[in-house]
mmCIF file of C-alpha atoms in Angstrom:
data_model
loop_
_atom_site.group_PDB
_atom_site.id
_atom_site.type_symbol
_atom_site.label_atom_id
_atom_site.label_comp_id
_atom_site.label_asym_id
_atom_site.label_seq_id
_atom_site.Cartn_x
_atom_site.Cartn_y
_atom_site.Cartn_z
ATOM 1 C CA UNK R 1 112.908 106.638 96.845
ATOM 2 C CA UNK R 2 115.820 105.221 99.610
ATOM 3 C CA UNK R 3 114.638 104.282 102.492
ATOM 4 C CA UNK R 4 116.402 106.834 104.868
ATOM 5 C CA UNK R 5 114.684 109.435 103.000
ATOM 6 C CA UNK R 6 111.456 108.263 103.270
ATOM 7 C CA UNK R 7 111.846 107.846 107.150
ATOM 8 C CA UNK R 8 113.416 111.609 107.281
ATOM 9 C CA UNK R 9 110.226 112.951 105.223
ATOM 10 C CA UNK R 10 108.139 110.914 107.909
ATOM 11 C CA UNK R 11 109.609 110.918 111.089
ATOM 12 C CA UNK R 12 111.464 114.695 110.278
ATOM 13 C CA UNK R 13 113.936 115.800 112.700
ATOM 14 C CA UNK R 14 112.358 115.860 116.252
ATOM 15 C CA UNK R 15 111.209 112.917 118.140
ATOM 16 C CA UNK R 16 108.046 110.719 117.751
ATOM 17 C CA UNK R 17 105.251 112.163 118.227
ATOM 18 C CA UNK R 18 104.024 110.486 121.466
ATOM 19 C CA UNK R 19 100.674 109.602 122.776
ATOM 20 C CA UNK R 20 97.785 111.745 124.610
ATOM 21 C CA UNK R 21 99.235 113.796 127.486
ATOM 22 C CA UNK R 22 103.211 113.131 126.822
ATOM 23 C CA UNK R 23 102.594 109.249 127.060
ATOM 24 C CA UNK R 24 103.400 106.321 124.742
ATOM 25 C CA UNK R 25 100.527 104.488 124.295
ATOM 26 C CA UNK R 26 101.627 100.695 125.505
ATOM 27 C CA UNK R 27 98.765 98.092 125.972
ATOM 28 C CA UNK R 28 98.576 94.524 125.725
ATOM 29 C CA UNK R 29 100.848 94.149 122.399
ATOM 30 C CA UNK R 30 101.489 90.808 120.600
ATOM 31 C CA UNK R 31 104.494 90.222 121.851
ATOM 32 C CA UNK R 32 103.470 90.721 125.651
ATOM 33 C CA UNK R 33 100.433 88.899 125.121
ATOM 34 C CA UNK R 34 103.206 85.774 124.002
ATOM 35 C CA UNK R 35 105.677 85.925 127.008
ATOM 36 C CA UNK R 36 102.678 85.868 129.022
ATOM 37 C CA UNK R 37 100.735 83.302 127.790
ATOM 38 C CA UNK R 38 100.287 80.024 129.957
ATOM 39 C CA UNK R 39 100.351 77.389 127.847
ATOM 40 C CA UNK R 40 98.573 76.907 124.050
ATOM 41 C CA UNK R 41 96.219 79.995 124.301
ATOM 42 C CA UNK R 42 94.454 81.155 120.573
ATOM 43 C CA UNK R 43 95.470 84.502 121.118
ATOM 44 C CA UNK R 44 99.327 83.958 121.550
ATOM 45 C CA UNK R 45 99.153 81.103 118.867
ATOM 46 C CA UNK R 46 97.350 84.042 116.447
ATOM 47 C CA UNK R 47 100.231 86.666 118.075
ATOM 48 C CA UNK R 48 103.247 84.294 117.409
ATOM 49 C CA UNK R 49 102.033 82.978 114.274
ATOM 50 C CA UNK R 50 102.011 86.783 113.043
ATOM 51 C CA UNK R 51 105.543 88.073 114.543
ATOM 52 C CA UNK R 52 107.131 84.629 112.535
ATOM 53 C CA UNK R 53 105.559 85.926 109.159
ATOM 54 C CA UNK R 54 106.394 89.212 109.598
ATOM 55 C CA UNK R 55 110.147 88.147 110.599
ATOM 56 C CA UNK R 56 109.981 85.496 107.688
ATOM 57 C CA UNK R 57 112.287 87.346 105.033
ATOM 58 C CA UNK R 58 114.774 89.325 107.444
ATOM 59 C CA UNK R 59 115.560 85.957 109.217
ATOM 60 C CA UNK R 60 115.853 84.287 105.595
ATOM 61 C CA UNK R 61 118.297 87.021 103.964
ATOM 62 C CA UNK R 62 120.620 85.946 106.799
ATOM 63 C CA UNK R 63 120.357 82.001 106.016
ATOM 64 C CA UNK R 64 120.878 83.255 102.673
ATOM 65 C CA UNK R 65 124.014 85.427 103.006
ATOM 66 C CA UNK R 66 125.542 82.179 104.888
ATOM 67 C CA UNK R 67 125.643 80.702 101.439
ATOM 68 C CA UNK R 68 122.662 78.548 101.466
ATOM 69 C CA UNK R 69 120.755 78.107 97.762
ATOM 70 C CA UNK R 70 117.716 79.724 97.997
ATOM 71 C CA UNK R 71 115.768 76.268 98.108
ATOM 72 C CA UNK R 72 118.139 75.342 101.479
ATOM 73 C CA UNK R 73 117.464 78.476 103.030
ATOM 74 C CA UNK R 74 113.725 77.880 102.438
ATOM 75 C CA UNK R 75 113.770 75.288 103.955
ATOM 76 C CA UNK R 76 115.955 75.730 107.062
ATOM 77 C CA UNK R 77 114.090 79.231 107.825
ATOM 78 C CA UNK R 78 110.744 76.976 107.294
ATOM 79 C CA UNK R 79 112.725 74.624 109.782
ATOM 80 C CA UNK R 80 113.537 77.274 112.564
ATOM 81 C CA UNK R 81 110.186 79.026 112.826
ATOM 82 C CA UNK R 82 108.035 75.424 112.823
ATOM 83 C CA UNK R 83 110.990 74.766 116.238
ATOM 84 C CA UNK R 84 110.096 77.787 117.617
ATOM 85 C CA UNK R 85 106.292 77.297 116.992
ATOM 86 C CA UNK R 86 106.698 73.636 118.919
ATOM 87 C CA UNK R 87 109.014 74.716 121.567
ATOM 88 C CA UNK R 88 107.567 78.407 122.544
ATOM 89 C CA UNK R 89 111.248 78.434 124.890
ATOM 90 C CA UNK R 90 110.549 82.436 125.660
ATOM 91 C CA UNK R 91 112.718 82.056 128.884
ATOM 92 C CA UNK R 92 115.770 83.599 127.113
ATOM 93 C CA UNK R 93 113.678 86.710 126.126
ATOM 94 C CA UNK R 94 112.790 87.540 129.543
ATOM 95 C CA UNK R 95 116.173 87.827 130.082
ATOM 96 C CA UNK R 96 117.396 89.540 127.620
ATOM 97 C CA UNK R 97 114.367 92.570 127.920
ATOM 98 C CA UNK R 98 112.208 91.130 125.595
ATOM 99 C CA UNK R 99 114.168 92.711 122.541
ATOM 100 C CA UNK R 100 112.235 90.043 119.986
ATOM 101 C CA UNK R 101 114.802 91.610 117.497
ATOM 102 C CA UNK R 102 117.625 90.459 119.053
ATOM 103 C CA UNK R 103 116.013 87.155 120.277
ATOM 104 C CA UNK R 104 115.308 85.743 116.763
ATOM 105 C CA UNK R 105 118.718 86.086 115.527
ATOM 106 C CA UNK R 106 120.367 85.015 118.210
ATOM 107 C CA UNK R 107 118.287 81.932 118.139
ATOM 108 C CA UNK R 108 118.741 81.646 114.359
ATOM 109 C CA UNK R 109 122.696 81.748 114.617
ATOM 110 C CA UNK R 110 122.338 78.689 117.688
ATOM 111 C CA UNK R 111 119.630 77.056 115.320
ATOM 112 C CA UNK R 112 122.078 77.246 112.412
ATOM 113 C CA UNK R 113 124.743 76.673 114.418
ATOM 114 C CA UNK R 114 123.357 73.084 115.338
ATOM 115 C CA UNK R 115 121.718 71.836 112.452
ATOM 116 C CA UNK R 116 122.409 69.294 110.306
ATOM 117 C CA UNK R 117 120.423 69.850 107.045
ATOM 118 C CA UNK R 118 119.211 66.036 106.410
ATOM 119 C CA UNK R 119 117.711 66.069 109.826
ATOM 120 C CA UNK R 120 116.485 69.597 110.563
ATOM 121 C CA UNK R 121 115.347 70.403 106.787
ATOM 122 C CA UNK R 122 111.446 70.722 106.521
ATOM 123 C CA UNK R 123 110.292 69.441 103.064
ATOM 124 C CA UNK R 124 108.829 71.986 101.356
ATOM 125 C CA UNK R 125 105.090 70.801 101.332
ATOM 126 C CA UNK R 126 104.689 69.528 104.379
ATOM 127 C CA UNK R 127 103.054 70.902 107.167
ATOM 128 C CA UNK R 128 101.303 74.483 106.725
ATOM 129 C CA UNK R 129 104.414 77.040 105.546
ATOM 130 C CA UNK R 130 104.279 80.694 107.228
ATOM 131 C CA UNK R 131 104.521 82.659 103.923
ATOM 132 C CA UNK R 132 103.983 81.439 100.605
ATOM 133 C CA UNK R 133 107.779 80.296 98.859
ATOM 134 C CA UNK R 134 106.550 82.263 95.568
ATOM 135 C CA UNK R 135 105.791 85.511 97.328
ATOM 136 C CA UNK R 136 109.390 84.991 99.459
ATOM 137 C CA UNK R 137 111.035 84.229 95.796
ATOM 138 C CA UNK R 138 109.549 87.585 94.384
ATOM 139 C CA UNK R 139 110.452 89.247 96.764
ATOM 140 C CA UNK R 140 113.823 88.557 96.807
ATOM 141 C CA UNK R 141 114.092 88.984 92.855
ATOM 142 C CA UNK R 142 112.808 92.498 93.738
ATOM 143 C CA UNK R 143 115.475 93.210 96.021
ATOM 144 C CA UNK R 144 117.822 95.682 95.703
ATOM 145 C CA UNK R 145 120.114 95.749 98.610
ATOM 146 C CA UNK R 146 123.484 95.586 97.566
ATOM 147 C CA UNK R 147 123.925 91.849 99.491
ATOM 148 C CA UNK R 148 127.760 92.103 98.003
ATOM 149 C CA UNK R 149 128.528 94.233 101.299
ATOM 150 C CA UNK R 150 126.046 94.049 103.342
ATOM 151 C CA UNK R 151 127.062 91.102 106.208
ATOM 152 C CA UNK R 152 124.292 89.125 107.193
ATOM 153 C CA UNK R 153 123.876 91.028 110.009
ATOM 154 C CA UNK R 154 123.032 94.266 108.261
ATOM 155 C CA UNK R 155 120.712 92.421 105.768
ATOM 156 C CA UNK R 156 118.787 91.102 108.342
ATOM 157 C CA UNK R 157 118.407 94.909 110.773
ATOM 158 C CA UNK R 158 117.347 96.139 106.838
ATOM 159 C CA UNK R 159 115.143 93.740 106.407
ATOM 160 C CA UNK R 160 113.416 93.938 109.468
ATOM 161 C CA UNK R 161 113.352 97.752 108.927
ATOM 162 C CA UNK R 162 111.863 97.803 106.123
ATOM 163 C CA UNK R 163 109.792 95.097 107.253
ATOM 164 C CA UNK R 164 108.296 97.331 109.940
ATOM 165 C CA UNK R 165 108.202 100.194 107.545
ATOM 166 C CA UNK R 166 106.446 98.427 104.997
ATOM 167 C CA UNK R 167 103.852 97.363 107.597
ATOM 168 C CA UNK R 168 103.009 101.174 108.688
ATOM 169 C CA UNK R 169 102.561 102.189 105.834
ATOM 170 C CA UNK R 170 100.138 99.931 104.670
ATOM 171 C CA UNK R 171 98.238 100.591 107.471
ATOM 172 C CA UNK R 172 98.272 103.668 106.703
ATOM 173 C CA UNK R 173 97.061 103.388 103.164
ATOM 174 C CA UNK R 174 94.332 101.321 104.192
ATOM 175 C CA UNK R 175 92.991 103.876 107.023
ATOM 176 C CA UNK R 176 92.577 106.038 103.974
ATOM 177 C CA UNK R 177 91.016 104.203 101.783
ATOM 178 C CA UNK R 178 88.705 103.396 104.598
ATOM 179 C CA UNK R 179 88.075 107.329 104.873
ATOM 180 C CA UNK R 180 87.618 107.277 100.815
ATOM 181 C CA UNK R 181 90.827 109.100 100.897
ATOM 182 C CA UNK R 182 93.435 106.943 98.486
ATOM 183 C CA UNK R 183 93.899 109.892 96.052
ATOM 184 C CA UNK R 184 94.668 112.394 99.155
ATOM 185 C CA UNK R 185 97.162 109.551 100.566
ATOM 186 C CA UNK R 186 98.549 109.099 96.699
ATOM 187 C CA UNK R 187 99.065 112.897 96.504
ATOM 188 C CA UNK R 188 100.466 113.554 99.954
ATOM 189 C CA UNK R 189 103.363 110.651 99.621
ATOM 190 C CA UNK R 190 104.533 112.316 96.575
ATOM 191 C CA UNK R 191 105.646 114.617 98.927
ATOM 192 C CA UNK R 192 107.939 112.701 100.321
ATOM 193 C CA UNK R 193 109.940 112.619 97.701
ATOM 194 C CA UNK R 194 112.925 114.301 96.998
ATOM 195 C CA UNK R 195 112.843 114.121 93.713
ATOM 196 C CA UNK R 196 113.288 116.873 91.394
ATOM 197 C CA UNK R 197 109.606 116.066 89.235
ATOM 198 C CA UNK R 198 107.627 115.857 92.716
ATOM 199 C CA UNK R 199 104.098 117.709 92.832
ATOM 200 C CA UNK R 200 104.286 120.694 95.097
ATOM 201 C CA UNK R 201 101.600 121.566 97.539
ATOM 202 C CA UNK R 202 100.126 123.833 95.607
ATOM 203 C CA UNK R 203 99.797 121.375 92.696
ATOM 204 C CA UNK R 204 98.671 119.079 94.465
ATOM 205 C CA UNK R 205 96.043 121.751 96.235
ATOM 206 C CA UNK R 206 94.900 122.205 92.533
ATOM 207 C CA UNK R 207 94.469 119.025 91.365
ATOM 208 C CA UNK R 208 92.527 117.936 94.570
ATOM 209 C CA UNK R 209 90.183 120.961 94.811
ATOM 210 C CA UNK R 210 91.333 122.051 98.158
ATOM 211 C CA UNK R 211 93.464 124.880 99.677
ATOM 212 C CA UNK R 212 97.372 124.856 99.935
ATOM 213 C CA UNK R 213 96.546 125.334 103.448
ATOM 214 C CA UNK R 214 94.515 122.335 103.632
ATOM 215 C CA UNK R 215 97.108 120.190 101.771
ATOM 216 C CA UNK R 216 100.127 121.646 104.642
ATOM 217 C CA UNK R 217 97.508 120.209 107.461
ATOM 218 C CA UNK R 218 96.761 117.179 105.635
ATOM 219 C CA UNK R 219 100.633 116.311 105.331
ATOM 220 C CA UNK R 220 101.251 117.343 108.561
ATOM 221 C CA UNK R 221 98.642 114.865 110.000
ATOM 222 C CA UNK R 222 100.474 112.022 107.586
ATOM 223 C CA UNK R 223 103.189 112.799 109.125
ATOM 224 C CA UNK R 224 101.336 112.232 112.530
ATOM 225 C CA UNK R 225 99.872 108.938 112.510
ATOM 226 C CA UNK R 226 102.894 107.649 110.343
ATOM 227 C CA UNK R 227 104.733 108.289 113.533
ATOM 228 C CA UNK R 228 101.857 106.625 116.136
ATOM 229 C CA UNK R 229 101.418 103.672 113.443
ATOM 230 C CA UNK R 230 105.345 102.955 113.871
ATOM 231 C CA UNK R 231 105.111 103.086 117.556
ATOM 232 C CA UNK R 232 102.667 100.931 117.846
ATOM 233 C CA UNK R 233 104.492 98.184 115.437
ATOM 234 C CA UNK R 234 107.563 98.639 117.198
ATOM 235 C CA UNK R 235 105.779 97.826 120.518
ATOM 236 C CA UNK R 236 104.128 95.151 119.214
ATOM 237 C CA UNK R 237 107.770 93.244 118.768
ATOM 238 C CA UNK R 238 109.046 94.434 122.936
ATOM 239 C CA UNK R 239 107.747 93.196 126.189
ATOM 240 C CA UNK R 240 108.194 96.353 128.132
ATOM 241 C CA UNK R 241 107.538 100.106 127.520
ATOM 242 C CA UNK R 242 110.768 101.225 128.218
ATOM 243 C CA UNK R 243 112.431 99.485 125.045
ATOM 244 C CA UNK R 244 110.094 100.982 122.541
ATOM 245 C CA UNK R 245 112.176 104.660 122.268
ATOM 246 C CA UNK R 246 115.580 102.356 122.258
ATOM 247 C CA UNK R 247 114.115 100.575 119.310
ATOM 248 C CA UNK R 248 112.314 102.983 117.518
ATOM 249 C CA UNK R 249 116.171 104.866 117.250
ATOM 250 C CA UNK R 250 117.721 101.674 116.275
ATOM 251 C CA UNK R 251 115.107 101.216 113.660
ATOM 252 C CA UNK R 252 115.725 105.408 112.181
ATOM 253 C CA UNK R 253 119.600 104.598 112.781
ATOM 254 C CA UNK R 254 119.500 101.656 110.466
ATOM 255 C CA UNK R 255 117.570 102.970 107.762
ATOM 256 C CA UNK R 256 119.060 106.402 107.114
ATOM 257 C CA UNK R 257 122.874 104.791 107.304
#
């Protein structure tokens, strides 16, 4: 199922749904905990650490759309994030709102801009690596973007959408199979399908043992926490409430074009 449809079927065609009383819920995110950190705290070692493996592939479909073997752009992605991990230089995200979207790639581009690849490549096998280079090779083999068009600029906004999507919905999955709920969650995101073969809801009533009514409301609560879940991961990359709604458009904007 594209992308863009799967974010229509979730999102729909009003706005997020926001939190309790008409207000985004915006705490102490990963991001915020980082800018604010004072030093070599665990927590925004733990909160960086995270961000860089969950910016890992978008950030290396760029190196790789540059030109770079897959080996070089291993290895100079590797490079960047173990620079950023030593430096922590967070002065230019202040600045520039605290978009951590916008920060990585520009620093990327400098970072790419300045290297020299005998001197700023990281051996594969040294040090501790972010994400594992066979899950970043599958993954790529599993890609299907059409990278013949896409600049490297749109790879990396798809990857990180997708990124971010991916995230939410496993979190999702995994709050129902907490509950004991996998087949409902199975069954309900067949319905977000717009495939011709998909289940209806009165199918799907049947085969679950509950009413159509009770299938509508279980969707619609899907639907719901889909919406909270990608909130919350899209404030989790800002450092102030007010960019969450700017993002959370860019992120429906990219997807469904």
């Amino acid at each position: 199922m594209p992308a863009g449809d799967l974010v229509s079927s979730l999102v729909g065609s009003g706005p997020a749904a926001p939190g309790q009383n008409g207000v985004v819920a915006f705490t102490t995110t990963q991001w915020s905990v980082v800018l604010s950190a004072q030093g070599r705290s665990p927590s925004a070692e733990q909160a960086l650490e995270k961000l860089c493996r969950t910016y890992w592939w978008p950030l290396y479909g760029f190196v790789r759309r540059q030109g770079y073997s897959p080996e070089e752009a291993q290895d100079l992605t590797q490079g960047f994030f173990a620079m950023l991990l030593e430096r922590r230089d967070l002065d230019a995200v202040r600045r520039e709102k605290g978009r951590l979207r916008s920060y990585l790639l520009v620093s990327l581009k400098n970072f790419l801009a300045k290297a020299h690849r005998r001197e700023m490549t990281i051996k594969r096998g040294e040090g501790r690596p972010l994400v594992r280079l066979e899950e970043l090779a599958a993954r790529e083999r599993a890609d299907a973007e059409p990278a013949d068009i896409l600049s490297a600029d749109r790879i990396y906004e798809r990857r990180w959408a997708l990124t971010l999507l991916d995230g939410v919905l496993t979190r999702l999955e995994e709050e129902y199979r907490i509950a004991g709920s996998v087949a409902l969650f199975e069954h309900l995101t067949q319905l977000l399908s717009d495939e011709p073969g998909r289940p209806s809801q009165a199918q799907i009533a049947q085969e679950l043992r509950m009413t159509e009514n009770a299938v509508k409301q279980a969707f619609f609560r899907l639907r719901q926490r889909y919406r909270l879940l990608l909130r919350e991961e899209i404030a989790n990359t800002v450092a102030e409430v007010g960019d969450v709604e700017d993002e959370l458009r860019h992120f429906i904007e990219i997807l469904q074009t």
